[in-house]
Amino acid sequence: MKTLNDFNFENKKALIRVDFNVPLNDAFEVTDATRIEAAKPTIIKILEDGGSCILMSHLGRPKGVEDQFSLRHIVEKVTEVLGVRVTFVEDCVGDKVAEAVSNLKQGEILLLENLRFYGEEKSGDTAFAEQLSKWGDVYVNDAFGTAHRAHASTAVIAQFFENDKCFGSLLAQEIESIDKVLNNSEKPVTAILGGAKVSSKIGIVENIIEKVDHIIIGGGMTFTFVKALGGKIGNSLVEDDKLDLALEILEKAKQNNTQIHLPVDAVIADAFSNDANTQTVDTNEIPEGWMGLDVGPKTSEKFAEVLAASKTILWNGPLGVFEMDSFSKGTTELGNAIAESTKNGAFSLVGGGDSVAAVKQFGFADKVSYVSTGGGAMLESLEGKVLPGIDAILN
Ligand code: AMP
C-alpha cells in the first residue's frame, strides 16, 4: 500500500482529492469542519516536505453550476483550519486553473471549484479525469467518504499517474482500521450491529460472521430476530419478510462458532415519543400496543461483560432510538463499555452513519480507537466490497 511516506514532495505539486463536503448554514458558513481537520495531516506533511497542494473536492449535489454549492464559501474555514492561506480558483479544469497551477509555489495551497459542477465527475468521464490529472505531479487520494464511488476524481484519474499515486494519511488510517478489525484482529473480536433494520445490515453480517467471535445485536432489528424465535414483540419495528433470514443468520453463526447475543430485556413505550409511558420487560414478552425502543439494564450488563473480554471491537448502529433522551441509555451504556474496554487495551472502531453521530453526541469520540469518517464507504468496506477509490491506487 503506497502512502505519503513513500514520497518526498519537495518541489512537487500534489493533486489531492479531499472530502470537503461539509455542512453549511444559511449564511454559507461551515458548521462542522471535521472533514477539513481530517485532511490536515496529509496537506501539512506535503507542505513540510517542500511541496505544494492542489485540493479538489465536491460539495453537495449541484445540478450544474450552482453558487450555493461553490467551494469559495469554505475558503476562509480551510485557511483557518490549516493555518496556511488558501487560494481559490473558480473552476476545476481549463485555462484559469492552468495559470493558477503554474504560478503555485512551494508551501502554497490551491483549492479548485466544486468538481460536481461538471456532470463528468459523477459519470467517471475519462477525458475529464485526464484534464484534472494535468494539475499534479503526484495524485493523493484522501477522500474516504467518496472512495466507494467510481468518479473521475476518486478512481478514474489514478490511471494517469502510473506509480505517482498514493493514499493520504486519512484514507490509509481508514484502510488500516478496517483491516485491523476484519483481517488482522486480536481475538476475541466482537461486532455490535444496531440500527433500524436487518435488511440494511445483512451484507455486513454475511461478511463478518466467519471472522468474528461475537455479534451483539441491538436496535430495531432485534425484534425481527425475537419474532423469528417465537417471541411476542407487540408493535415493535419488524421486517416480516426477513424472519427466515434471521433464523438463517442464527444457524450460520452456530456453524461458525460465532456467538450471537440478543437483548434479553427492552425499554418499551406506548408511543414513538420521548414523552411516552415506558416500562422494562423481557424482549420476548412485549404486550400489544407497546414497542421496544431501547435495550434494558440486564442487556446492558450482559453486553458489557462480552465487551470487557473483547480485544477487538467494531460498532455499527445504535442500540435504541438514541435521538430521544428516554431511549438513549442503552447506547450510552454500550459506549461506556466500549470506552472501558479500549482503556484496557482493546482496539475499537466505530463506523457507519448513526453510530458515529451517537459517539460524537455522547462524547465517546476520543475514548475509542478510531471513528470512521465515511458512512457509505465504511458500510461497503464492512460488507467486504472492494472500493473503486482504493482499488485505483492499489492497482
Ligand atoms: P441505521 O441507520 O440502520 O444504523 O439506523 C439508525 C436508526 O435506528 C436511528 O435513527 C435509531 O433511532 C433507529 N432505531 C434504533 N433502535 C430502534 C428501535 N428499537 N425501534 C425503531 N428504531 C430504532
Coordinates of N, CA and C and ligand atoms in Angstrom, one line a residue, residues 193-198 200-201 218-223 235-238 266-267 272 291-295 316-324 327 331 351-355 379, ligand 1:
L193 N -23.9 -4.7 16.1 CA -24.8 -4.2 15.0 C -26.1 -3.8 15.5
G194 N -26.3 -2.5 15.4 CA -27.6 -1.9 15.9 C -28.2 -1.2 14.7
G195 N -29.1 -0.2 15.0 CA -29.8 0.5 13.9 C -31.1 -0.1 13.7
A196 N -31.7 0.4 12.6 CA -33.1 0.1 12.4 C -33.5 -1.3 11.9
K197 N -32.8 -1.7 10.8 CA -33.3 -2.8 10.0 C -32.3 -3.9 9.8
V198 N -32.7 -5.1 9.8 CA -31.9 -6.3 9.4 C -31.4 -6.1 7.9
S200 N -30.7 -3.7 6.1 CA -29.6 -2.8 5.7 C -28.3 -3.3 6.3
K201 N -28.3 -4.3 7.2 CA -27.1 -4.8 7.8 C -26.7 -6.2 7.3
G218 N -28.6 -5.2 18.3 CA -29.4 -4.2 19.1 C -30.3 -3.4 18.1
G219 N -31.0 -2.4 18.7 CA -31.8 -1.6 17.8 C -33.0 -2.2 17.3
G220 N -33.6 -1.6 16.3 CA -34.9 -2.1 15.8 C -34.8 -3.5 15.3
M221 N -33.7 -3.9 14.8 CA -33.6 -5.2 14.1 C -33.7 -6.4 15.1
T222 N -33.5 -6.1 16.4 CA -33.7 -7.1 17.4 C -35.0 -7.9 17.2
F223 N -36.0 -7.1 16.9 CA -37.4 -7.7 17.0 C -37.7 -8.6 15.9
N235 N -45.9 -4.0 19.2 CA -45.8 -3.1 18.0 C -44.4 -2.7 17.6
S236 N -43.4 -3.4 18.0 CA -42.0 -3.1 17.7 C -41.8 -3.2 16.2
L237 N -40.7 -2.5 15.8 CA -40.3 -2.5 14.4 C -40.0 -3.9 14.0
V238 N -40.5 -4.4 12.9 CA -40.2 -5.7 12.4 C -40.2 -5.8 10.9
A266 N -36.0 -5.1 27.3 CA -36.2 -3.9 26.4 C -37.0 -2.8 27.2
V267 N -36.6 -1.6 26.9 CA -37.4 -0.5 27.4 C -38.5 -0.3 26.3
F272 N -44.2 6.3 19.9 CA -42.9 6.6 19.4 C -42.6 8.0 19.8
M291 N -44.0 -0.8 22.1 CA -42.9 -1.1 21.2 C -41.6 -1.0 21.9
G292 N -40.6 -1.8 21.5 CA -39.3 -1.7 22.1 C -38.5 -0.6 21.5
L293 N -38.0 0.3 22.3 CA -37.2 1.4 21.7 C -35.8 1.5 22.3
D294 N -35.5 0.7 23.2 CA -34.1 0.7 23.7 C -33.9 -0.7 24.4
V295 N -32.6 -1.0 24.7 CA -32.3 -2.2 25.4 C -32.5 -1.9 26.9
N316 N -21.3 -0.6 14.8 CA -22.1 0.0 13.8 C -23.6 0.0 14.2
G317 N -24.1 1.2 14.4 CA -25.5 1.3 14.7 C -25.9 1.4 16.2
P318 N -26.8 2.3 16.5 CA -27.2 2.5 17.9 C -28.1 1.3 18.4
L319 N -28.1 1.2 19.7 CA -28.9 0.1 20.3 C -30.4 0.5 20.5
G320 N -30.7 1.7 20.4 CA -32.0 2.2 20.6 C -32.3 3.5 19.9
V321 N -33.4 4.1 20.1 CA -33.7 5.4 19.4 C -33.0 6.5 20.2
F322 N -31.7 6.5 20.0 CA -30.8 7.4 20.8 C -31.1 8.9 20.7
E323 N -31.8 9.2 19.6 CA -32.1 10.6 19.4 C -33.1 11.2 20.4
M324 N -33.8 10.2 21.1 CA -34.7 10.7 22.2 C -34.1 10.3 23.5
F327 N -34.7 7.0 25.4 CA -34.3 5.7 24.8 C -32.8 5.7 24.4
T331 N -27.6 2.9 24.4 CA -26.5 3.3 23.5 C -25.3 3.9 24.3
G351 N -18.0 2.8 13.1 CA -18.1 3.2 11.7 C -19.5 3.1 11.2
G352 N -19.8 4.0 10.3 CA -21.1 3.9 9.6 C -22.2 4.7 10.2
G353 N -22.6 5.8 9.6 CA -23.8 6.6 9.9 C -24.0 6.9 11.4
D354 N -25.1 6.4 11.9 CA -25.7 6.8 13.1 C -24.8 6.5 14.4
S355 N -24.0 5.5 14.3 CA -23.2 5.2 15.5 C -22.1 6.3 15.6
L379 N -19.6 1.2 5.3 CA -20.5 0.1 5.2 C -20.1 -0.8 4.1
Ligands
AMP1 P1 -29.3 2.7 10.9 O1 -29.2 3.9 10.0 O2 -29.8 1.5 10.3 O3 -28.0 2.5 11.7 O4 -30.4 3.0 11.9 C1 -30.3 4.1 12.9 C2 -31.7 4.4 13.4 O5 -32.2 3.3 14.0 C3 -31.7 5.5 14.4 O6 -32.3 6.6 13.9 C4 -32.4 4.9 15.6 O7 -33.4 5.8 16.1 C5 -33.2 3.8 15.0 N1 -33.5 2.7 15.9 C6 -32.7 2.2 16.9 N2 -33.4 1.3 17.6 C7 -34.7 1.4 17.2 C8 -35.9 0.7 17.7 N3 -35.9 -0.1 18.7 N4 -37.0 1.0 17.0 C9 -37.0 1.9 16.0 N5 -35.9 2.5 15.5 C10 -34.8 2.3 16.1

